[in-house]
Structure formats: C-alpha cells, structure tokens
Coordinates of C-alpha atoms and ligand atoms in Angstrom, one line a residue:
X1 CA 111.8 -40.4 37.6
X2 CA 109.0 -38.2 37.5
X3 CA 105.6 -39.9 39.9
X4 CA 102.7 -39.4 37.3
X5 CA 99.4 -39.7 38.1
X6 CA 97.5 -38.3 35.4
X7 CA 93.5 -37.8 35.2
X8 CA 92.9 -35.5 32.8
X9 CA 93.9 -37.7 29.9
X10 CA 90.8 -40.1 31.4
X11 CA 88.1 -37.1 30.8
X12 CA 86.2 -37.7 27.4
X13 CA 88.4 -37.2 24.4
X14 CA 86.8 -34.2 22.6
X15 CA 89.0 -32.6 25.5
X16 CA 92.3 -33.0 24.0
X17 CA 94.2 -34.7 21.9
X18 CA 96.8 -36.8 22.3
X19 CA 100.2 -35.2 20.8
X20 CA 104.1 -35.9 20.9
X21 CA 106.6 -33.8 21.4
X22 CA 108.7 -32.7 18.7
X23 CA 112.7 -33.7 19.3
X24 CA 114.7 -30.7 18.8
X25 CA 118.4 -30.8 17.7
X26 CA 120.5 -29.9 20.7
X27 CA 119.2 -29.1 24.0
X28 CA 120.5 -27.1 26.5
X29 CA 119.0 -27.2 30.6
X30 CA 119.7 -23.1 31.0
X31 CA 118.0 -23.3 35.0
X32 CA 115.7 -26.3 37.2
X33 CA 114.4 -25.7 40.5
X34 CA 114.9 -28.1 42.8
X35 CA 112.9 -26.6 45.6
X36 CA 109.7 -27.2 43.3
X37 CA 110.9 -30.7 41.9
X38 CA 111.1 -31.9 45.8
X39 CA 107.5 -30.8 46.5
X40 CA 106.6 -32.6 43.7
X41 CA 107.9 -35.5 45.1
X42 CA 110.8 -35.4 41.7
X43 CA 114.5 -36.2 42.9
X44 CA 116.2 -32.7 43.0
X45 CA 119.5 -34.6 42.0
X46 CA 117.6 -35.8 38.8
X47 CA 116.3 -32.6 37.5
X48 CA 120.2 -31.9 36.2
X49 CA 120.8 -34.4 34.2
X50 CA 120.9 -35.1 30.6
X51 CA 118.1 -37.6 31.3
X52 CA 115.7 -34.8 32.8
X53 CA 117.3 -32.4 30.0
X54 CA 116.0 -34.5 27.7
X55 CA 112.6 -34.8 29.0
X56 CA 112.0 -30.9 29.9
X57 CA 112.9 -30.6 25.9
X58 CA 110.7 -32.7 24.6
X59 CA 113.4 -35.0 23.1
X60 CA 112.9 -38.0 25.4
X61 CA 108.9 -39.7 26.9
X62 CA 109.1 -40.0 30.6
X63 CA 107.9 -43.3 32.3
X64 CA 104.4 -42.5 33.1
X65 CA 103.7 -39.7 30.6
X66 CA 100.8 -39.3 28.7
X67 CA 101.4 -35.6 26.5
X68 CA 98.5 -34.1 25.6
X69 CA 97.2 -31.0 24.1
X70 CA 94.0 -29.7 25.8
X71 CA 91.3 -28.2 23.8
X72 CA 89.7 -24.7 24.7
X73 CA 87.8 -21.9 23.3
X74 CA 87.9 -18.5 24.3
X75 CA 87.2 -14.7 24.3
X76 CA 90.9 -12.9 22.9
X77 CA 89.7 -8.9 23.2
X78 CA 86.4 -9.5 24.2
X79 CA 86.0 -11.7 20.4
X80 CA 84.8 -15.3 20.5
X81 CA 87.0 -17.8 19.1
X82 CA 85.3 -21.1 19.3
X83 CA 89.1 -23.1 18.2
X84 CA 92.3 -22.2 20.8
X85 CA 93.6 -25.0 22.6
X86 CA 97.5 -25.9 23.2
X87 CA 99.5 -25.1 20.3
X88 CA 102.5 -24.9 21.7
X89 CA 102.5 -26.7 25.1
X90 CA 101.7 -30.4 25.9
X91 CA 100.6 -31.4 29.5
X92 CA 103.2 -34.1 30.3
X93 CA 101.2 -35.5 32.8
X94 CA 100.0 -34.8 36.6
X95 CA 101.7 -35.5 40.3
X96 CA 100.9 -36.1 43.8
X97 CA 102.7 -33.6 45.5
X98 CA 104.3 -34.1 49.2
X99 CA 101.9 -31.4 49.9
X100 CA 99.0 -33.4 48.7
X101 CA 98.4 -31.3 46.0
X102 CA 97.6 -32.9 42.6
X103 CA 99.6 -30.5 40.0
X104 CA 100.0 -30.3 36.0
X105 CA 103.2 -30.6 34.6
X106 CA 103.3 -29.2 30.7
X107 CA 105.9 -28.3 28.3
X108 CA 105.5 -25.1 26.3
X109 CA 107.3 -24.5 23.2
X110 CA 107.6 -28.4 23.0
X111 CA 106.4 -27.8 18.7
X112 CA 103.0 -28.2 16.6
X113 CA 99.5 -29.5 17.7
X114 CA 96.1 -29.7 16.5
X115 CA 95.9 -26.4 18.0
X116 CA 98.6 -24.8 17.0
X117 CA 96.7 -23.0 13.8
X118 CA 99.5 -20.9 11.8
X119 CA 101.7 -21.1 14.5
X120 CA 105.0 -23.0 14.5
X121 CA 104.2 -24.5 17.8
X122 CA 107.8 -23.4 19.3
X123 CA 108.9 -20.2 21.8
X124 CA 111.9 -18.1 21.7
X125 CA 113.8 -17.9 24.9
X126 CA 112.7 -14.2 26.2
X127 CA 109.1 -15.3 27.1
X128 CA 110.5 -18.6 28.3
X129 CA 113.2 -16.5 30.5
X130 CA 110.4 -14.2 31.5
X131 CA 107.7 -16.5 32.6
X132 CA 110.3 -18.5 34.6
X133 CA 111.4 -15.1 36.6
X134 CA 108.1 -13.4 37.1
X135 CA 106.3 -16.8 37.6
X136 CA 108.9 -17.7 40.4
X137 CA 108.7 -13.8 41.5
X138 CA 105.3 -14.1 42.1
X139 CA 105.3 -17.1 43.8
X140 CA 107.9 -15.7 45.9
X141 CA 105.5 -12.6 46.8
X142 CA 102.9 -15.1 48.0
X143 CA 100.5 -14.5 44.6
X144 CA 99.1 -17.7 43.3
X145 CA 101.2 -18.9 40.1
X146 CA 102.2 -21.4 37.7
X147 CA 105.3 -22.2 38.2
X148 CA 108.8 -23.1 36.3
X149 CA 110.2 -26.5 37.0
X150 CA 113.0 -26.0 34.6
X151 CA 114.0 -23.9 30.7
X152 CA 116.1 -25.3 28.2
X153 CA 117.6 -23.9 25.2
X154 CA 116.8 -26.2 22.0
X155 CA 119.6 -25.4 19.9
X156 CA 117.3 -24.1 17.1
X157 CA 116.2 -20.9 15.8
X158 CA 112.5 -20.1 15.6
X159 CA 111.9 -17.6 13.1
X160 CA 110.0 -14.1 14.5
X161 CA 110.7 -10.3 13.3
X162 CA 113.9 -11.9 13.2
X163 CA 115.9 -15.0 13.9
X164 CA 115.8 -15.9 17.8
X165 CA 117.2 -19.3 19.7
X166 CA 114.5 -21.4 20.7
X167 CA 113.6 -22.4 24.3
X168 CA 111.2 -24.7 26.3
X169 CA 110.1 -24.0 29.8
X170 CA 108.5 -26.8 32.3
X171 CA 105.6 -25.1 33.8
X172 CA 103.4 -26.5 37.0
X173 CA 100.3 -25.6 37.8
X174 CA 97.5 -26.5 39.7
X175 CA 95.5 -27.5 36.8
X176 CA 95.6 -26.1 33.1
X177 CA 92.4 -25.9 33.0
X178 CA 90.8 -22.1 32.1
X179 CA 87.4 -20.2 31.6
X180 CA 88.1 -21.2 27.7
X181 CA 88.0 -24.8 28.7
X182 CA 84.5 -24.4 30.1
X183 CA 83.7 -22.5 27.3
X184 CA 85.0 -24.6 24.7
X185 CA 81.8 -27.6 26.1
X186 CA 79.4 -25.1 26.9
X187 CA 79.1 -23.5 23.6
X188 CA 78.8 -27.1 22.0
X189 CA 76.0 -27.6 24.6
X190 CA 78.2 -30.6 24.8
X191 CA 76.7 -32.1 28.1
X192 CA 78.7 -35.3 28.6
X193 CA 82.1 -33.3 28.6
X194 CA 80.7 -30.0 30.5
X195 CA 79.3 -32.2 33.8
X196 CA 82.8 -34.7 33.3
X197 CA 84.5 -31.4 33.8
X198 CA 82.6 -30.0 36.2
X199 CA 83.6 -33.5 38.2
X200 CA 87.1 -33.1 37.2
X201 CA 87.5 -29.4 38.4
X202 CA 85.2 -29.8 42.1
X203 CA 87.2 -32.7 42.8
X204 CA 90.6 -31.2 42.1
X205 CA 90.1 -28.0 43.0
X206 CA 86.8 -26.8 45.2
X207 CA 85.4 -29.9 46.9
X208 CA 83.3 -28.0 48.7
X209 CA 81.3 -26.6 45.8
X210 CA 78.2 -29.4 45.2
X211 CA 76.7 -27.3 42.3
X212 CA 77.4 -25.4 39.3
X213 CA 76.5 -22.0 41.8
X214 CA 78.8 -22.7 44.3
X215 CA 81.6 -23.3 42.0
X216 CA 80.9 -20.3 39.9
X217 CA 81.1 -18.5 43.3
X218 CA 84.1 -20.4 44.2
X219 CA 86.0 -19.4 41.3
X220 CA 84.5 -15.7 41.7
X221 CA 86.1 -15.6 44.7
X222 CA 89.8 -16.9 43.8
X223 CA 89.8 -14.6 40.9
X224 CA 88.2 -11.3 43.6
X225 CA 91.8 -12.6 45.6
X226 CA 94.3 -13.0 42.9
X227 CA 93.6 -9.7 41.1
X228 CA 93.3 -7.8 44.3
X229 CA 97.1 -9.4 44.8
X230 CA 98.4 -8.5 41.8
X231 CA 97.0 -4.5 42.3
X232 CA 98.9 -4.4 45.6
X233 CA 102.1 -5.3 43.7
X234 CA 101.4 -3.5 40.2
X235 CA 101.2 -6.1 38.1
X236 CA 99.7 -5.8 34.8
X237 CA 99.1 -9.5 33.2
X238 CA 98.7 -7.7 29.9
X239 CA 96.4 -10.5 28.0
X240 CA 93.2 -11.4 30.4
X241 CA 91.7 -13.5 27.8
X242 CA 89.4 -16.1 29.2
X243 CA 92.2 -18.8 27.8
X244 CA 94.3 -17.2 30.2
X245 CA 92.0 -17.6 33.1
X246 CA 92.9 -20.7 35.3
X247 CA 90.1 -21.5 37.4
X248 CA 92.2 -22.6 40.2
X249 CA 92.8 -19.2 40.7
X250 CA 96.6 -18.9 39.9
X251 CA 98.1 -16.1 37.3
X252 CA 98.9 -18.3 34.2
X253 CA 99.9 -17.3 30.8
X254 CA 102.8 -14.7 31.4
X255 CA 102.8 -13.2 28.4
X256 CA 103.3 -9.2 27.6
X257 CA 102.9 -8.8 31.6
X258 CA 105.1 -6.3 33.5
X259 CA 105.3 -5.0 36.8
X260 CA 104.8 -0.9 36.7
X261 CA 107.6 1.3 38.1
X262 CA 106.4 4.5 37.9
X263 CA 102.5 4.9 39.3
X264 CA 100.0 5.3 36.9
X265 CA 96.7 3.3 37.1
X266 CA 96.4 3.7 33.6
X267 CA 99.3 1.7 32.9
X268 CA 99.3 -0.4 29.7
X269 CA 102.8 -2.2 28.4
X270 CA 101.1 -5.1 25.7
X271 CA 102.4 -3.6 22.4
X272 CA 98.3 -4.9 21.4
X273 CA 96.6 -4.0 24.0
X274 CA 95.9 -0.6 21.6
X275 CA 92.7 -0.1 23.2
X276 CA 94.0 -0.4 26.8
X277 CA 91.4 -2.8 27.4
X278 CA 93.9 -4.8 30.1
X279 CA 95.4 -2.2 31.7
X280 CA 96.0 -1.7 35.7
X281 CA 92.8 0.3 36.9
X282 CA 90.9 -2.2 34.5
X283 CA 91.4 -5.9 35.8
X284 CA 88.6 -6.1 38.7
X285 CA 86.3 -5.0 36.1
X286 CA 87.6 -7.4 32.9
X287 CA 87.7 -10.1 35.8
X288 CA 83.7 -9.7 35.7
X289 CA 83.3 -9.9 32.6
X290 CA 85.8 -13.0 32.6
X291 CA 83.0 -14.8 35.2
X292 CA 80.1 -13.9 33.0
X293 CA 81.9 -16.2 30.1
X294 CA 82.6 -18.9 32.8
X295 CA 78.8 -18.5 34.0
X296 CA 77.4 -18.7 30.6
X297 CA 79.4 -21.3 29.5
X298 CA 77.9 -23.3 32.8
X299 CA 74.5 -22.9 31.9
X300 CA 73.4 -25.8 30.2
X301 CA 74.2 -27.8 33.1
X302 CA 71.1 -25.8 35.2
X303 CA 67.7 -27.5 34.6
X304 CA 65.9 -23.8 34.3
X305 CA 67.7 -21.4 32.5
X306 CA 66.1 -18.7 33.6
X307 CA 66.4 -19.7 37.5
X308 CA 70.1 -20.3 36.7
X309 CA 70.7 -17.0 34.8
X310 CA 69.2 -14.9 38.1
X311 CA 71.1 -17.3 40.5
X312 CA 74.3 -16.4 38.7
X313 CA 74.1 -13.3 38.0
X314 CA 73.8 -12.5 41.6
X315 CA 77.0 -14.0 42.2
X316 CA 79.0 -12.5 39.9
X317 CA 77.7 -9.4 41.5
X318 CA 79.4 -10.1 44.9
X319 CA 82.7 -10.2 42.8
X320 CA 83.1 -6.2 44.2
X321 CA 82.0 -7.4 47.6
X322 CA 85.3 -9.7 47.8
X323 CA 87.3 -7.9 45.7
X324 CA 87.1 -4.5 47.7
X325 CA 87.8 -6.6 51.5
X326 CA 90.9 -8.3 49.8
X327 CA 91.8 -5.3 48.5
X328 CA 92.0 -3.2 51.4
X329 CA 93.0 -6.2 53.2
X330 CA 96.6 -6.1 50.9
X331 CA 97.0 -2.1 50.6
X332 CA 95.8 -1.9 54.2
X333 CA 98.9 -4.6 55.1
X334 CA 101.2 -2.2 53.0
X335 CA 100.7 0.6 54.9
X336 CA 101.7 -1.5 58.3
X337 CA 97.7 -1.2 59.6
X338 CA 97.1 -4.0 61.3
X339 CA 93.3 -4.0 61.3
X340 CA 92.4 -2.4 58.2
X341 CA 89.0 -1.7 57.5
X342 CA 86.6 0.2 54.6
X343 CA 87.4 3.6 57.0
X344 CA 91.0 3.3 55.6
X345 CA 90.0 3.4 52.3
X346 CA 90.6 7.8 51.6
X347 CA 94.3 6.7 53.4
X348 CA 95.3 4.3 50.9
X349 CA 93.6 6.1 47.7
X350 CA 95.2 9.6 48.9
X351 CA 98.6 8.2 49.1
X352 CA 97.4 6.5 45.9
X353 CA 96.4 10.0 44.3
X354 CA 99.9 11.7 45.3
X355 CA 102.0 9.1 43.6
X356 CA 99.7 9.4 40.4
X357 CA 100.5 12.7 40.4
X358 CA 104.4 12.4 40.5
X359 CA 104.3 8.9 38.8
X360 CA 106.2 7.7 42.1
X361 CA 108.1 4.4 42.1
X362 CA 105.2 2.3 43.4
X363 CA 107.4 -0.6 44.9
X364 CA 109.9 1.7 46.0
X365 CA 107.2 4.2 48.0
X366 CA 105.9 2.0 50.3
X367 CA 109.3 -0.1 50.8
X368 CA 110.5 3.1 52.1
X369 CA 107.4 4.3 52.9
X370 CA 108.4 4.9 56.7
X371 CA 111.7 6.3 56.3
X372 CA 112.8 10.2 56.0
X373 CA 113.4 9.6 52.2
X374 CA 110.4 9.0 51.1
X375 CA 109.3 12.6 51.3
X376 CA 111.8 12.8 48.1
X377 CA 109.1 10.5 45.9
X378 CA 107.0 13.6 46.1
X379 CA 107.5 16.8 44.3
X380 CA 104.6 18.6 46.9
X381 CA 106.6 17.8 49.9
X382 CA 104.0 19.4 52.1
X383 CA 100.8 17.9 50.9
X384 CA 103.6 14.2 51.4
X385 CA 104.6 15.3 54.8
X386 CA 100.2 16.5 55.5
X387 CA 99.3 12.5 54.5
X388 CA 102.3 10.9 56.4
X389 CA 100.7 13.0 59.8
X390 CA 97.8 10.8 59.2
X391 CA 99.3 7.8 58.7
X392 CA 101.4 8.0 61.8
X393 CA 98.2 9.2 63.6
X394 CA 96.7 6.5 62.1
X395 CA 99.8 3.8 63.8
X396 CA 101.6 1.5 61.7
X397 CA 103.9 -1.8 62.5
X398 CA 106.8 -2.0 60.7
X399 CA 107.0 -5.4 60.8
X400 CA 103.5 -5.9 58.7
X401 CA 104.7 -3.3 55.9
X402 CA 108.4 -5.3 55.5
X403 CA 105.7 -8.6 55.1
X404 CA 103.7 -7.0 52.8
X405 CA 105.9 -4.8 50.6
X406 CA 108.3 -6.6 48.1
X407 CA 111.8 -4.5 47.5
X408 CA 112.6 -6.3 44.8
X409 CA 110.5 -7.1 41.6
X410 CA 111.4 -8.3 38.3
X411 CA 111.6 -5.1 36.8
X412 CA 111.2 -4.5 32.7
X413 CA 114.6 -3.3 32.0
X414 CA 115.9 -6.2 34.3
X415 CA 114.1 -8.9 32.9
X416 CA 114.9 -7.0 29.2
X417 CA 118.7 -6.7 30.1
X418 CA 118.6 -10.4 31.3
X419 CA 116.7 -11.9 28.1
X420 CA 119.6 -9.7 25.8
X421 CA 122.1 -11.8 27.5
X422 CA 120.4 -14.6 27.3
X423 CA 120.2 -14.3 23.7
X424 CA 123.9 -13.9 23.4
X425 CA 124.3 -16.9 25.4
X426 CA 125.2 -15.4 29.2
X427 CA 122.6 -16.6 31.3
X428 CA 124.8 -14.9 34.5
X429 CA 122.4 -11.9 34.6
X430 CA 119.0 -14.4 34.4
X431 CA 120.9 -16.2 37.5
X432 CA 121.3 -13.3 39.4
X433 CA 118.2 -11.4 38.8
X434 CA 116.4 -15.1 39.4
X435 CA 118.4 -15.0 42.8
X436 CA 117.7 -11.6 43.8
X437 CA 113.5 -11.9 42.5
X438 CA 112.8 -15.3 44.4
X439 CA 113.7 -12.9 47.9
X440 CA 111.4 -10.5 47.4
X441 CA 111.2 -9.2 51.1
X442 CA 114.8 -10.0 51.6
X443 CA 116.9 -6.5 52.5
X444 CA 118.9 -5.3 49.7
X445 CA 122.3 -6.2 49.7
X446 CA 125.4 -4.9 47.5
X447 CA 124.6 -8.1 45.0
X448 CA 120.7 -7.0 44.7
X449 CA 120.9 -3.3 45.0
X450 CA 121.0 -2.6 41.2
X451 CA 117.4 -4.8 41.2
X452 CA 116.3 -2.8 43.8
X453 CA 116.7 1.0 42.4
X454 CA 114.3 2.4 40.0
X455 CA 115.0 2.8 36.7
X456 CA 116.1 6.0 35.4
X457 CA 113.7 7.8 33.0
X458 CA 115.9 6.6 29.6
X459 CA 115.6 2.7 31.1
X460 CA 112.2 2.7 31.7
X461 CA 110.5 0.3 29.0
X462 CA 107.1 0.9 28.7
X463 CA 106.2 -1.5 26.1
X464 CA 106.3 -5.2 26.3
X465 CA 105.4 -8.0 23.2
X466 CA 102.8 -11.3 23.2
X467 CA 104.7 -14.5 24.8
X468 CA 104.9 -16.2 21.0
Ligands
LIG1 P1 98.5 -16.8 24.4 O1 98.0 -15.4 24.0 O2 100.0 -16.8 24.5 O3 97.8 -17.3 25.6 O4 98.1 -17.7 23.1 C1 96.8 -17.8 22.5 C2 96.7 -19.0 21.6 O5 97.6 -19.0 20.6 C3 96.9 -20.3 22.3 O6 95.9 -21.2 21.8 C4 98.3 -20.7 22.0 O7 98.5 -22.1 22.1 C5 98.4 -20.2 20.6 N1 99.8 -19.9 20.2 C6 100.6 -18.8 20.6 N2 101.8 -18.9 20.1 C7 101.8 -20.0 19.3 C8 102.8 -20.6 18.5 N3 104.1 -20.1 18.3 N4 102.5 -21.7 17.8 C9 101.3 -22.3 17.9 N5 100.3 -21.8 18.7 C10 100.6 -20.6 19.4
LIG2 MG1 97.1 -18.5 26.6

C-alpha cells in the first residue's frame, strides 16, 4: 500500500542499523493527511484503515519496508557527542513522490534502538500533537518542513514527570539525513561511508553540487533561506543541535519550538536552553557555527587540508551575504514593498525597534499592519503614527503583505490547550486548531477567531519542554 523505494538502507552499514518496531498494545489513528499521502503517491482511502493504523504504530511491516535506525553524531549545546542516532524513530522506508521527489518516511516513538541510550525509545502524545500542528503550520506558511503523514495513540503509558498516553507520529521528509550524520563519518575519518554519503546526499538533494565546496555552499545556502523564513514568522526551533540540522534544508526535529507572541528578539521558551544559546536574535549566528561542524566533518574528503580549510571557510562566510537578501526579501514582502532592497533595511528594524519596545503581538502587527488599529499595538502612538508616514511614503501593496503575513499561527497556549485535551482523550480542539493552522493566510472567520487573537498576559506561556 505504501510505493517504497528505499536507498538509504543500500549505503554501507556502519550507517544504521537495522531495527523493528516494537508492537504496542492498542493503537489508536488520532489524525492522517490525505493531501500528503496522495503526493506520495499512498491511496488517501488507505491511510484510514486499521491496516494503515497498524503500520503508522509500528504493530504491522508494510510490503516494501526496510526499518531502520540511522546512526549520527552531533554537537547538543555546542558539546560533542560522538553516539546519537535514532532512538526513538525508525525510517520505514523511502517514496517516489507524484512530484518526483524522493521522500523519507519514519516512525517516531515506534520503541528502543541501538541508539536509544537510557531512553525508553517511546513519545508521549503532546510532542507528537505538536510536531504534527506546527510541522503542517509551517508547511502551510511556505517554510520548508518535515511533515506528518499521520499520529496514533498506542494505548500505553510512557512514564515522564508523570504517567502520560503514548503516541507515534508518521513524519516525511526530504531525507533524515543531518549535519550529525556527516559528522558521525567524518570524525571516524571513515572515508568509504563519508564519500558513499556524499553520493547519496548530491544525488538526492543538490545535483548540481560536483564537490565537497559546492555542497557545503549549497547547504549554506538552504540553511541562509530557512532561518531567514523562520525570523519573518517568529519562530524559535528551541534545540539547533547539529542532529537537528537536515541538510535538505527543511526545519526537522520540533521539539521545545514555539512561535513568539509578544516581540522580543531575545525570546527563549526551551525550559534547557538556560543559557539562551537558541534563542530568536541568535539562529543566523548558531546557523554558522552549525556549517563550520558540517565543513569540518567534510574535510577528510579534500586532498589538501589546508586548501580545503581556506576554500571553506570562505563559504561559510557568504552565509551573511544570503542570509541578509533573504532576509529583507521576507520582512521586505511583509511590509507590502514590492522591490525591497538593503535601503529598506532602517524601515523594517524601526518598526522592529517599536514593537520591542511594547512587546507588540508580532503576527498580529503586520496582519493588521495597514489598518487604523494597529496604532493601538503601540503605547507611543506618535512615534507609531511618525513610522507609518514613511511607510506609506514608502507605497505598499496590500496584496503582497496578506501573501506574506500569516493571521493564524499555532500559538503556545493553543497548541498547550489542544495537547490537555488530547490527554483527556478530546482530540476536537487538535482538529480545529489543525484546521484553522493549515490556512494560515486564510481571513479569520467566527470558527478561527479565538486562534487568531493574542493571548492575554495570564495565557501567555513562555516556557516550552524537550520533545521526549
Ligand atoms: P532530540 O533532542 O529530540 O533531537 O533528541 C536527541 C537524541 O536523543 C536523539 O538521538 C534521540 O533519538 C534521543 N532520544 C530522545 N528521546 C528519546 C527517548 N525517549 N528514547 C530514546 N532516545 C531518545
Ligand atoms: Mg533530534
């Protein structure tokens, strides 16, 4: 029922290792998307049934399947740890898309791996309820994702602070394959796998990259993109760990992530991120040091070490060349400028400055950024009404702003209220806010108000926890 095609299972076997699924005792399909599982060239009518259930929980081996865990290293806080790997997911297997696209799809929470160290290998449902909303939220917004095929509840309890029902999610992605799995060859100076992966990746992902250079500057550029996209929403992915880079370029690994509400650059919400390490105003820069690891862990590929070291740093030194075009190419398209340039920069980071000051609802300011309201984000209504003068000077189409500016996000205290009754059992609020995130551009309507409208100072949550 499900097309495989798989070619990661044929790269040398230090890679992965081969791993089952554990059965769990009673699972429950809670959502599948049949819009995804038709791109995948998967019957929508299939994804519903007990036999799919059975499969997205682990319980049943699709036709075709070869699960696997993947192998990686990686740098968690800026420490090296030379042993990550899946320990809680298994790659099912891969598809030809109708699109053309080769994609992963991988079960996580599906139980214990190699990899899985002391962990239990499982997930509760509120990361599982939260990756599938945000990852489809994203997508939705145009921002390169992983995406959710499909969650299930598995009947059993996995044991955290407390007692908590356990859930798998169906993710798709491009390819699984991160920073850490570069890293995981190159610090083994492990040759044979480094240049099979190399193959592997160019092939799959940047065909046009013929050397080691060119792909490091490939995947300089996709992250430069991505990062600039997820500044022009306020996102906050929470754990840029080089496991949790893909080098396709999509976000992956939604773990303590959140979308601000309230403005402030220096937003953190990961309960560990103490240091603030991963917050807002710091992702171009940890994406830097994210391409360093990837261009170390490509050197022993390069004949001269010393030639190669030059060669790449000079690349990773264009990242702020991208990153700054892409990123007044997405703040510019918020404010409704249809040529935007580096001379719009003071526009964008004065409007910028005003709503640090009064912690304004970003996604809310520039939704309503053109409308007599919006004076009301401001508590300095003069200095507001002084900047909007420019930006009118300035000229704005309305029609690029309502393209480029989301009204409705998967806000915390949504996604918090919709994981609570989720726990309970009523998936009704996960269904709705699903509905209501997957159109982000859409205008509100009475069902998607309540997702549109800030939350009020005692709703705000400010602190999220690690996906495990
Ligand atoms: P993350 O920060 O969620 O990307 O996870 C970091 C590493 O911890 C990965 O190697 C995960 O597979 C592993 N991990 C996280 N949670 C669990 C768990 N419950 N059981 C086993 N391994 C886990
Ligand atoms: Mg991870």
């Amino acid at each position: 029922m499900i097309p495989f095609n798989n070619s990661y299972v044929h790269l040398p076997a230090q890679m992965f290792s081969r791993q089952s699924a554990k059965p769990v005792s009673d699972p429950t399909l809670i959502v599948a998307n049949a819009p995804l599982a038709a791109t995948l060239g998967i019957d929508p009518d299939w994804i519903t049934t007990p036999s799919a259930r059975d499969v997205f929980a682990g319980n049943a081996v699709a036709d075709g399947s070869e699960p696997l865990a993947a192998a990686y290293a990686g740098h968690q806080f800026g420490n090296w740890n030379p042993r990550l790997g899946d320990g809680r997911a298994l790659l099912l297997g891969e598809v030809l898309g109708t699109d053309g696209l080769r994609r992963d799809i991988q079960l996580k929470g599906s139980g214990p791996t190699p990899y899985s160290r002391s962990g239990d290998g499982r997930a509760w449902l509120g990361p599982v309820l939260r990756e599938y909303l945000v990852s489809e939220a994203m997508h939705a917004m145009g921002i390169p994702t992983t995406r959710a095929l499909a969650a299930v509840t598995t009947g059993e309890t996995v044991q955290r602070e407390r007692p908590l029902p356990g859930a798998i999610i169906t993710r798709v992605a491009q390819s699984h394959i991160r920073i850490g799995t570069f890293q995981l060859m190159g610090a083994r100076s492990d040759i044979d796998a480094l240049s099979a992966l190399f193959d592997h990746v160019v092939d799959r992902h940047y065909p046009d990259a013929d050397s080691p250079a060119a792909l490091l500057l490939a995947v300089t550029k996709a992250q430069a993109t991505l990062i600039a996209k997820w500044m022009s929403v306020g996102f906050v992915h929470g754990v840029m760990n080089t496991d949790n880079v893909s080098i396709a370029g999509e976000t992956i690994d939604y773990g303590p992530c959140a979308f601000m509400d309230g403005y402030d650059a220096a937003s953190v919400f990961s309960a560990i991120d103490r240091q603030g390490r991963y917050a807002y105003q710091n992702q171009p820069r940890i994406a830097v040091w994210n391409l360093a690891q990837f261009a170390t862990s490509l050197i022993p590929l390069m004949p001269d070490q010393d030639a190669a070291i030059e060669e790449f740093t000079t690349i990773i030194n264009s990242f702020p060349t991208h990153y700054e075009a892409e990123w007044i190419a997405a703040f510019g398209a918020k404010l409704g400028l249809a040529d935007p340039s580096e001379d719009d920069r003071d526009l964008i980071t004065d409007l910028l400055a005003l709503m640090q000051q009064d912690v304004a609802d970003f996604t809310n300011t520039f939704a309503n950024l053109a409308s007599p309201n919006a004076q009301y984000q401001f508590t300095d209504r003069d200095v507001f009404g002084a900047w909007s003068a420019r930006w009118q000077a300035r000229g704005y189409d309305a029609d690029i702003m309502a393209a480029a500016n989301p009204v409705i996000i998967p806000r915390n205290h949504q996604v918090e209220a919709a994981i609570v009754a989720g726990t309970d059992g009523d998936f009704a609020p996960f269904h709705a806010l699903l509905a209501a995130v997957t159109q982000p551009f859409a205008p509100v309507t009475d069902a998607t108000a309540a997702f549109a409208r800030a939350p009020a100072m005692d709703e705000r949550i400010t602190q999220t926890f690690c996906g495990t």
